[in-house]
XYZ file of C-alpha atoms in Angstrom:
205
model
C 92.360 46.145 29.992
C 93.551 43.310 32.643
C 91.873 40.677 30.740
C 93.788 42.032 27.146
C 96.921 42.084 29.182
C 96.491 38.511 30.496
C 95.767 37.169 27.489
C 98.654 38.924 25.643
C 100.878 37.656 28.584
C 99.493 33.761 27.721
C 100.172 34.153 24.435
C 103.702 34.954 24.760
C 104.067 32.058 27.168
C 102.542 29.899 24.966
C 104.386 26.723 23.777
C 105.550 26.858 20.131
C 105.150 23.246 20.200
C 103.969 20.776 22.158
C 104.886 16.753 23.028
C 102.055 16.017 20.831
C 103.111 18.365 17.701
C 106.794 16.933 17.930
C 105.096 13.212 17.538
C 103.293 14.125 14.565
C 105.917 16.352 13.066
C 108.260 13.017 13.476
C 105.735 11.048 12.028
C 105.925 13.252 8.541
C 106.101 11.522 5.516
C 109.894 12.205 4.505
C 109.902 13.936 0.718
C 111.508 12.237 -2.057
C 114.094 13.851 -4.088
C 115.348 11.522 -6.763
C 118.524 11.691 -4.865
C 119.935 8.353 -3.045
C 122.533 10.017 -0.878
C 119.324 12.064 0.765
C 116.413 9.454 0.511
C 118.525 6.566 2.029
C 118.119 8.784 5.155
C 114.901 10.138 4.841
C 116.209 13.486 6.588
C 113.899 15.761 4.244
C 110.528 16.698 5.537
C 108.287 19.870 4.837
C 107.526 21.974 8.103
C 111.175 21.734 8.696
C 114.183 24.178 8.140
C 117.266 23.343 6.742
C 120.474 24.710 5.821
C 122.380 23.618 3.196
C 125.583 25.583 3.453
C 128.825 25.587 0.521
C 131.223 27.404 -1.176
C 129.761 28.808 -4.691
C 129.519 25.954 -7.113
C 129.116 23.252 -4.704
C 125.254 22.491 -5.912
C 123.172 24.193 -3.349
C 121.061 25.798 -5.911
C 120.890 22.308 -7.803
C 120.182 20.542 -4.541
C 117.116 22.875 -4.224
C 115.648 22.505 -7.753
C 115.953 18.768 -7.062
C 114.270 18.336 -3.929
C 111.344 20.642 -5.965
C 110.939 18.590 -8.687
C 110.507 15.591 -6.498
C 108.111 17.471 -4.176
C 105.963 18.289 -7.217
C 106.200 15.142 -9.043
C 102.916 12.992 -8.910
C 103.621 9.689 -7.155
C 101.674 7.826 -10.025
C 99.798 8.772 -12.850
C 98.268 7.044 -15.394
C 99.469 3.700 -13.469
C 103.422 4.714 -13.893
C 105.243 5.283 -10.951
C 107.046 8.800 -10.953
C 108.232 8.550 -7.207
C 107.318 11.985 -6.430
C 105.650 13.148 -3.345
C 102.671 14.899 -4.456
C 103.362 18.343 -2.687
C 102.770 22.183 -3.339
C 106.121 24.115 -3.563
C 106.537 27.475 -2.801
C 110.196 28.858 -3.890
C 111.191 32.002 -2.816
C 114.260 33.799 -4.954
C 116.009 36.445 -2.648
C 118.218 37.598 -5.446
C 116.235 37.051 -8.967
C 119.043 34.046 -9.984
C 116.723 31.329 -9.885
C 116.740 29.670 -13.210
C 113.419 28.525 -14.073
C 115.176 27.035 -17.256
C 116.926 24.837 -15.351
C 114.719 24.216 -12.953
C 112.308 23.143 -16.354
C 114.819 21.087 -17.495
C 115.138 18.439 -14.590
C 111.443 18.603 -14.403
C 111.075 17.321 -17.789
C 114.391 15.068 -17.758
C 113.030 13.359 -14.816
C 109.401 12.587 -16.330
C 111.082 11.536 -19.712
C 113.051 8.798 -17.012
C 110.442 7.445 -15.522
C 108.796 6.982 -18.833
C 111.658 4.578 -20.190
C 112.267 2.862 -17.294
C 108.286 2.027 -16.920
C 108.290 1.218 -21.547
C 111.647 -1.076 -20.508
C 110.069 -2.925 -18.420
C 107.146 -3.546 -20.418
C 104.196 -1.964 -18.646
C 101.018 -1.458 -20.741
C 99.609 1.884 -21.135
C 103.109 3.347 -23.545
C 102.877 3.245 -26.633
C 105.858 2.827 -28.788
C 105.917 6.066 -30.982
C 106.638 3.969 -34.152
C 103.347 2.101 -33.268
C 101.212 4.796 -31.951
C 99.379 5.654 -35.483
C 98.530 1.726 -35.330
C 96.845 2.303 -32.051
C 93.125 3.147 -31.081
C 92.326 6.880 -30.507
C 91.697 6.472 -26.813
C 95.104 4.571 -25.667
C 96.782 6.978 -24.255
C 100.655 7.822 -25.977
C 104.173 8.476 -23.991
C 103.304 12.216 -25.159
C 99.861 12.772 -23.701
C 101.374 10.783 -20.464
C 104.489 13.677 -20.272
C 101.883 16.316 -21.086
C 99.505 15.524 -17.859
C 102.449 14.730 -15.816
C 104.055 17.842 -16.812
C 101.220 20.163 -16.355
C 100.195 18.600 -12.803
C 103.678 18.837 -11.648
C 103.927 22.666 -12.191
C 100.592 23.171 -10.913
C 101.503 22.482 -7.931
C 105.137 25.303 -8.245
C 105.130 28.570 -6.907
C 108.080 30.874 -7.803
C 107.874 34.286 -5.357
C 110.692 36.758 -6.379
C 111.421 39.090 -4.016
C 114.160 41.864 -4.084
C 114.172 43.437 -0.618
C 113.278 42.934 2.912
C 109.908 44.196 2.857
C 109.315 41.899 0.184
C 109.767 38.851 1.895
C 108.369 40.161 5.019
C 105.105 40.702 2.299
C 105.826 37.372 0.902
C 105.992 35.238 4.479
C 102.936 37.363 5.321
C 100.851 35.894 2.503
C 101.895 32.783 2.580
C 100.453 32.412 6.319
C 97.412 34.574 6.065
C 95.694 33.777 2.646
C 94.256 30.133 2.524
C 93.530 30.466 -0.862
C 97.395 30.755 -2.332
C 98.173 27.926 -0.230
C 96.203 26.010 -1.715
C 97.329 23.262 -4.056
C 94.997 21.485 -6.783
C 95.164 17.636 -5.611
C 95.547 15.553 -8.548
C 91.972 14.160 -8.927
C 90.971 17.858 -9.750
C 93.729 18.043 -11.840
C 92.822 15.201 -13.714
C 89.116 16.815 -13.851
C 90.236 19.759 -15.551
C 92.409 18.213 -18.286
C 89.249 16.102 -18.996
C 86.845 19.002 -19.442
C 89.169 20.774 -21.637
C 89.760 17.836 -23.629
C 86.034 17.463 -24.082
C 85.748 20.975 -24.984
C 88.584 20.754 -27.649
C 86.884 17.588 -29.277
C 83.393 19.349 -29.237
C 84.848 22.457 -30.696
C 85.994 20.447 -33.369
């Protein structure tokens, strides 16, 4: 009984943190939104909280479903730079007003960017779709390029709705005790995947 007590008593005194967790939290690769105003200052990092306070209408929600998009967003693919960081997202919706519509919509707006910029400045691996039925079957087109890009992005998007308390208590619970729903395919197993099924689809037919 003394020893449970003592080590209940240790636990509470326990540092949350210590010097050496502050260092490496500081040293946290900042994530990148697609937004100048916030990546100029590198200011957004995961394992952090922030706030984003405003009157209705001010672009909180928009804020969030940008900093998403480029937290999901593969850095590069297919040797085009899409400036994302790579990260799993978890989003939780407190009130069931997320819109995953919009939330699509900048996901797919900001691939279809990237993709012009990199076919501007006249990086090999586009093809232009007036050329592509003049092309070998194994370059790979703008629309194969959004398809992968698209897919790995959302792989790595959670959406959790929860509509009470005990919901989110249930939610936060999860999220800390299962391993396995944390866990985020990386894009080399991504990549696996796409491959097998593609193989599977061209042995099928």
């Amino acid at each position: 009984m003394e020893t449970t007590t003592k080590s209940a008593l240790l636990e509470f005194l326990r540092a949350d943190e210590t010097g050496a967790d502050i260092f490496a939290r500081s040293k946290i690769e900042p994530l990148n939104t697609g937004l100048s105003f916030l990546d100029q200052h590198k200011s957004l990092k995961h394992s952090q909280v922030i706030e984003a306070c405003g009157l209705g209408g001010s672009g909180k929600t928009e804020l969030l479903i940008q900093t998403a998009v480029g937290a999901i967003l593969p850095k590069v693919l297919h040797n085009i730079p899409f400036d994302g960081s790579e990260r799993g997202c978890v989003l939780i919706d407190l009130d069931g007003k997320f819109d995953t519509l919009r939330f699509l919509e900048v996901l797919q707006a900001r691939i279809k960017e990237r993709l012009q910029i990199h076919h501007r400045e006249g990086k090999r691996g586009i093809d232009v779709e007036n050329e592509e039925r003049q092309q070998p079957e194994n370059v790979i087109t703008r629309e194969s390029i959004f398809d992968d890009c698209h897919n790995v992005s959302l792989s790595r998007f959670r959406l959790m709705r929860c509509y009470s308390s005990i919901d989110l208590l249930k939610c936060l619970t999860i999220m800390e005790k299962d391993e396995k729903f944390m866990q985020f395919p990386s894009l080399s197993e991504q990549h696996l995947e796409n491959s097998n099924r593609n193989n599977n689809n061209n042995n099928n037919n």
